Amino acid sequence: MKPFTRDQMAARLAADVPEGWCVNLGIGIPTMVANHVPPEREVIFQSENGVIGMGPAPAKGQEDPWLINAGKQLITLAKGASFVGHADSFAMIRGGHIDLCVLGGFEVAENGDLANWATSENDTAPAVGGAMDLAAGAKRLWVVMDHTTKDGRPKIVERCGYPLTGLGCVNRVYTNLAVLDVVPGKGFVVRDLAPGWSLAEVQAKSAATLHTN
Amino acid sequence: MKPFTRDQMAARLAADVPEGWCVNLGIGIPTMVANHVPPEREVIFQSENGVIGMGPAPAKGQEDPWLINAGKQLITLAKGASFVGHADSFAMIRGGHIDLCVLGGFEVAENGDLANWATSENDTAPAVGGAMDLAAGAKRLWVVMDHTTKDGRPKIVERCGYPLTGLGCVNRVYTNLAVLDVVPGKGFVVRDLAPGWSLAEVQAKSAATLHTN
Amino acid sequence: MINKIVATVAEALAGVKDGSTVLIGGFGSVGQPDVLIEGLIEQGATNLTAVLNNAGVGRVGVARLMELGRVRKIICSFPRSSDPVVFETLYREGKIELEIVPQGTLAERIRAAGAGIPAFYTATAAGTLLGKDKENREFDGRQYVMERALKGDVALVEAWEADRWGNLVYRGSGANFNPVMAMAAELTIAQVQHIRELGTLHPHMIMTPGVYVNRVVQVDRGGDWLKPEGEA
Amino acid sequence: MINKIVATVAEALAGVKDGSTVLIGGFGSVGQPDVLIEGLIEQGATNLTAVLNNAGVGRVGVARLMELGRVRKIICSFPRSSDPVVFETLYREGKIELEIVPQGTLAERIRAAGAGIPAFYTATAAGTLLGKDKENREFDGRQYVMERALKGDVALVEAWEADRWGNLVYRGSGANFNPVMAMAAELTIAQVQHIRELGTLHPHMIMTPGVYVNRVVQVDRGGDWLKPEGEA
């Protein structure tokens, strides 16, 4: 009956990432995904600031101040890593060369719309970063987020209420209660439920219909 | 009374290239300009195929088959040379970072129009190469060409008859008879005449008015 | 384990379909994927659109592919060469279609395809024959033409070194069209002189990250091409 | 002899005019021209438009420049940071103008300025608040927005090594916005850790050819920043 923890959500998502994909991970839970991909399964982690092939976090005392990711955390390089500038990095993103992007979300709608950057049209200085480029450009976009807000409001919705990051861009959502595919023309389709949760219970915490295939 | 030779035309132009300029030289007489810039005057020669900082032609036996210029001639690198790909090379050209481009010409008009790539609208498979990019993009365009065609037809004209390479792009013309500035709103202004040639004689071989300041 | 290295040229070219748009790297003889072009001749795909800077030299390589009637259309900046006999004959006889694109516009159209940019504006060709059938538009008082992205089904590229991730390091002036073409095709195939252990290529020397490359095949072009860099 | 190296930070920043658009490289603390930003504070130019990824951290650097009232407008993708107090205060009080640009669009708009491309189309921001006041256009059934080139009067960039031609070699993830910003300004000023003899930088390691650089000043950022590459 316990929802997935943040770490469990990241692990659940990581299990679905096949070898060979080039993956961009957003800030927060998405970044934790890398820790759950076993080292023998080669996945290429790309960062917007021009790092292609990030390794694990550096050991204490082994930090290189010249190596950071898009979240400004210190990183290491994997064997085979390369560097490009920002324009080339986003050319890679915009051009559809990233197999998977994982982002956090405020809301995901059944038409695949994502809202994850601003909480109102009058947000003072909302920070978009690279989210819109990733949403528009990545081959696949998976969102990892809690199923509801802290005060229980559903984040799985029919239509987003918050300003959009991208239109029809989300392919799958990993929440602390379920894994949902976003199927064009149909909406949310349940792939998986957190252990001990029933469809009815998860549906009750959602503001859009959850289909079962 | 002898017109400038090709080599003299190149030398005359080279004398006007100051230290520090980044210069792109077209095929033919323009390429010869490099031979006339004294080695102590540092000029950076750029080639469309992504070489920035070409040195003199290689000595016999010292050729490197991986180093060619846009004319497909074997080259050497100057100290300080760098390489970029074609998109970045033409970004440099199109973006106005080339101080001077030197091209050959079929016709130059008093409004600065240049024709140098096709001899009729129905030319079978005319070859434009990088001429239009250079004409549109370089900070300055100097044309070096004979004053007339082999059969005596003027190449200095009021309006080009051949298909254009670029509009209003030529700043100066070095011919075998004269050096002419192209002054916006005015037309051709004589800077120099070949030794022994009078203005009247050169005017007679031109199809546009030659002004004297 | 990621391993993009294939054993043979035939494997590298497997599956190229009739009707494909094929981007072919190189400028002059440098950076030209000559072994892959021979492989494409063997492979048999036809009705191709070839995108490259020139239109072939003599009767080998791309010229041979054209002579065999396998190229429907060529998109290039400079259909002349030291010996353009095949192209000129086919063109005169109306047996091949030609699209002339200014060299910088060609490179940028290919980059745009790789970078997810469907169209851009350039002053190149504005007011000329090559700009007249295109959308013209003024920005800040200057005329520009709109150019569309140019995408390939296949890209054939050449590099000096590669590793099993498909990372490519170019040599001398050998990059030229190769990096943008590698970005802009569904299937990018690289011929390289040397395969290196993963992690031994310098991260700042890799001009084409392996993300853009699908298959790598090592070839021996022999002769001068194999001398170490810097040795003439 | 070409020599773009200047002796002092003051010399490097001489002549920056009031009202300038200043492109400022760096992503996080890496590749950030911190010494040049301090120099700009000293230099005194005001009424600036600052183009950079963030909107300043704490009360130093760009944040300090803003706090001094010298920045009229900021163009960035991410006005939040670990400590955005200065920007947020000024913004709330209506004392600074903000233009939010998606990060990739920001990089591409700057590249476009450097590459002579006045405008291009991207799917980024199509159908969102950031795309709604822009020209929208469909290509092949997908919606795109038109974005304009973003040019600087001045670019402040950081690199690891330079030579007297102004060639720049970056380190680690230090390239980021620096190469495109170097291309896109009338006056490009670089702070570097090391000056090298001309001809000793590897031609394929030079990511920014000196053609794009006007002035180079060597600085000592000290501490960890000076350890040789690869040594943690």
XYZ file of C-alpha atoms in Angstrom, chain A:
213
model
C 0.000 0.000 0.000
C 2.974 2.316 0.233
C 3.513 4.388 -2.894
C 6.873 4.055 -4.628
C 9.622 6.194 -3.141
C 11.515 8.592 -5.390
C 14.291 6.067 -5.648
C 11.889 3.286 -6.539
C 10.297 5.419 -9.243
C 13.727 6.060 -10.731
C 14.569 2.362 -10.549
C 11.258 1.373 -12.148
C 11.953 3.710 -15.058
C 15.592 2.634 -15.352
C 14.470 -0.969 -15.820
C 12.781 0.058 -19.072
C 15.812 1.762 -20.627
C 17.514 -0.614 -23.074
C 21.198 -0.766 -23.855
C 22.448 1.666 -26.453
C 19.984 4.483 -25.941
C 21.167 8.053 -25.662
C 19.303 9.491 -22.694
C 18.895 12.991 -21.301
C 17.848 13.204 -17.671
C 16.188 16.270 -16.178
C 16.844 17.666 -12.729
C 15.475 15.876 -9.629
C 14.148 12.308 -9.746
C 15.106 11.969 -13.437
C 18.783 12.432 -12.528
C 18.468 9.497 -10.102
C 17.613 7.172 -13.004
C 21.293 6.908 -13.935
C 22.081 5.273 -10.588
C 19.718 2.425 -11.388
C 21.034 1.447 -14.793
C 23.453 -1.429 -14.161
C 26.970 -0.607 -15.374
C 27.045 -3.599 -17.736
C 24.073 -2.154 -19.641
C 25.648 0.633 -21.717
C 23.451 3.699 -21.885
C 24.806 7.061 -23.087
C 23.807 9.906 -20.829
C 23.743 13.293 -22.537
C 23.617 16.620 -20.786
C 22.399 19.883 -22.359
C 25.651 21.635 -21.536
C 27.425 19.524 -24.115
C 28.517 16.358 -22.356
C 27.795 13.138 -24.231
C 28.608 10.108 -22.115
C 28.448 10.939 -18.417
C 29.708 8.440 -15.880
C 28.727 8.041 -12.220
C 29.103 10.844 -9.687
C 32.749 11.421 -8.717
C 34.181 9.824 -5.622
C 34.960 12.187 -2.750
C 38.220 13.971 -3.487
C 38.080 13.042 -7.169
C 35.883 15.933 -8.285
C 36.925 17.876 -11.389
C 35.473 21.408 -11.213
C 35.351 21.577 -15.053
C 32.899 18.695 -15.319
C 29.279 19.410 -14.479
C 25.895 18.338 -15.784
C 22.860 20.470 -16.632
C 21.852 20.360 -12.969
C 25.251 21.875 -12.132
C 26.291 18.755 -10.238
C 29.860 17.521 -10.535
C 30.127 14.499 -12.806
C 32.615 12.079 -14.302
C 33.022 11.011 -17.899
C 32.313 7.535 -19.207
C 34.791 5.973 -21.598
C 33.742 7.181 -25.044
C 32.534 10.554 -23.802
C 32.754 13.640 -25.975
C 32.063 17.359 -25.634
C 30.184 19.787 -27.847
C 29.102 23.401 -27.416
C 25.567 24.438 -26.550
C 24.383 24.971 -30.118
C 25.562 21.513 -31.143
C 24.162 19.981 -27.975
C 20.712 21.373 -28.690
C 21.046 20.492 -32.363
C 21.335 16.926 -31.100
C 18.284 17.398 -28.883
C 16.117 19.341 -31.344
C 17.096 17.084 -34.225
C 15.619 13.986 -32.629
C 18.874 12.237 -31.774
C 18.094 11.709 -28.097
C 16.351 8.359 -27.751
C 14.792 9.260 -24.445
C 14.350 12.324 -22.313
C 13.150 12.001 -18.732
C 11.609 15.077 -17.132
C 9.663 15.941 -14.036
C 6.141 17.309 -14.427
C 3.466 19.478 -12.833
C 0.760 17.931 -14.998
C 0.516 15.435 -17.837
C -2.629 15.365 -19.962
C -4.186 12.414 -21.764
C -3.317 14.044 -25.109
C 0.368 13.939 -24.132
C 0.643 17.624 -23.256
C 3.161 18.404 -20.556
C 3.209 21.300 -18.095
C 6.362 21.496 -16.022
C 7.801 24.996 -16.082
C 5.349 27.626 -14.864
C 2.438 27.528 -12.476
C 0.463 30.398 -13.976
C 0.418 32.714 -16.939
C 1.525 35.440 -14.559
C 4.294 33.466 -12.921
C 7.018 35.918 -12.033
C 10.040 34.919 -14.006
C 9.328 31.271 -14.713
C 12.432 29.282 -15.553
C 12.117 27.185 -18.662
C 15.732 26.094 -19.164
C 15.953 23.372 -21.781
C 12.610 21.731 -21.009
C 10.770 23.003 -24.084
C 13.631 22.022 -26.396
C 13.724 18.532 -24.892
C 9.949 18.166 -25.021
C 9.846 19.169 -28.677
C 12.987 17.370 -29.767
C 13.559 14.076 -27.987
C 12.441 10.884 -29.726
C 10.623 9.785 -26.550
C 9.639 11.710 -23.473
C 8.951 9.920 -20.224
C 7.786 11.918 -17.234
C 8.521 10.862 -13.698
C 6.507 12.574 -10.967
C 4.252 11.982 -7.994
C 0.736 10.982 -8.973
C -0.740 13.926 -7.089
C 0.432 17.185 -5.612
C 1.316 17.312 -1.919
C -2.219 18.426 -1.133
C -3.697 15.551 -3.133
C -4.622 17.276 -6.402
C -4.249 14.941 -9.420
C -1.357 15.617 -11.788
C -2.734 13.112 -14.309
C -5.335 15.222 -16.084
C -7.585 15.488 -19.125
C -6.132 18.832 -20.135
C -3.307 20.743 -18.494
C -4.266 23.811 -16.503
C -0.756 25.161 -16.169
C 1.111 26.722 -19.103
C 2.373 24.040 -21.463
C 5.958 22.943 -21.942
C 5.134 20.991 -25.063
C 2.163 19.641 -26.981
C 1.483 15.924 -27.272
C 5.056 15.153 -26.347
C 4.757 12.695 -23.429
C 4.914 8.988 -24.250
C 4.862 7.536 -20.770
C 4.480 8.596 -17.135
C 6.110 6.960 -14.129
C 4.368 8.029 -10.931
C 4.621 6.799 -7.377
C 1.421 4.815 -8.017
C 1.563 3.639 -11.598
C 3.234 3.497 -14.973
C 0.986 4.919 -17.680
C 1.470 4.940 -21.428
C 0.074 7.896 -23.305
C -1.534 6.432 -26.412
C -2.464 8.864 -29.189
C -6.209 8.959 -29.755
C -6.862 6.989 -26.603
C -5.196 8.535 -23.581
C -3.667 6.949 -20.507
C -3.186 3.193 -20.575
C -2.012 1.454 -17.437
C 1.190 -0.549 -17.819
C 1.824 -1.181 -14.161
C 0.510 -0.348 -10.727
C 2.553 0.049 -7.568
C 2.393 -3.152 -5.491
C -0.790 -3.315 -3.448
C -2.625 -0.586 -5.393
C -5.792 -1.302 -7.330
C -6.822 0.383 -10.542
C -9.823 1.904 -8.771
C -7.597 3.429 -6.097
C -5.213 4.934 -8.633
C -8.095 6.081 -10.844
C -9.540 7.903 -7.831
C -6.329 9.931 -7.606
C -6.381 10.765 -11.330
C -8.363 13.425 -13.196
C -8.362 11.513 -16.484
C -9.595 8.078 -17.433
C -7.065 5.290 -17.003
C -7.544 2.621 -19.652
C -6.419 -0.963 -19.329
C -5.256 -1.683 -22.818
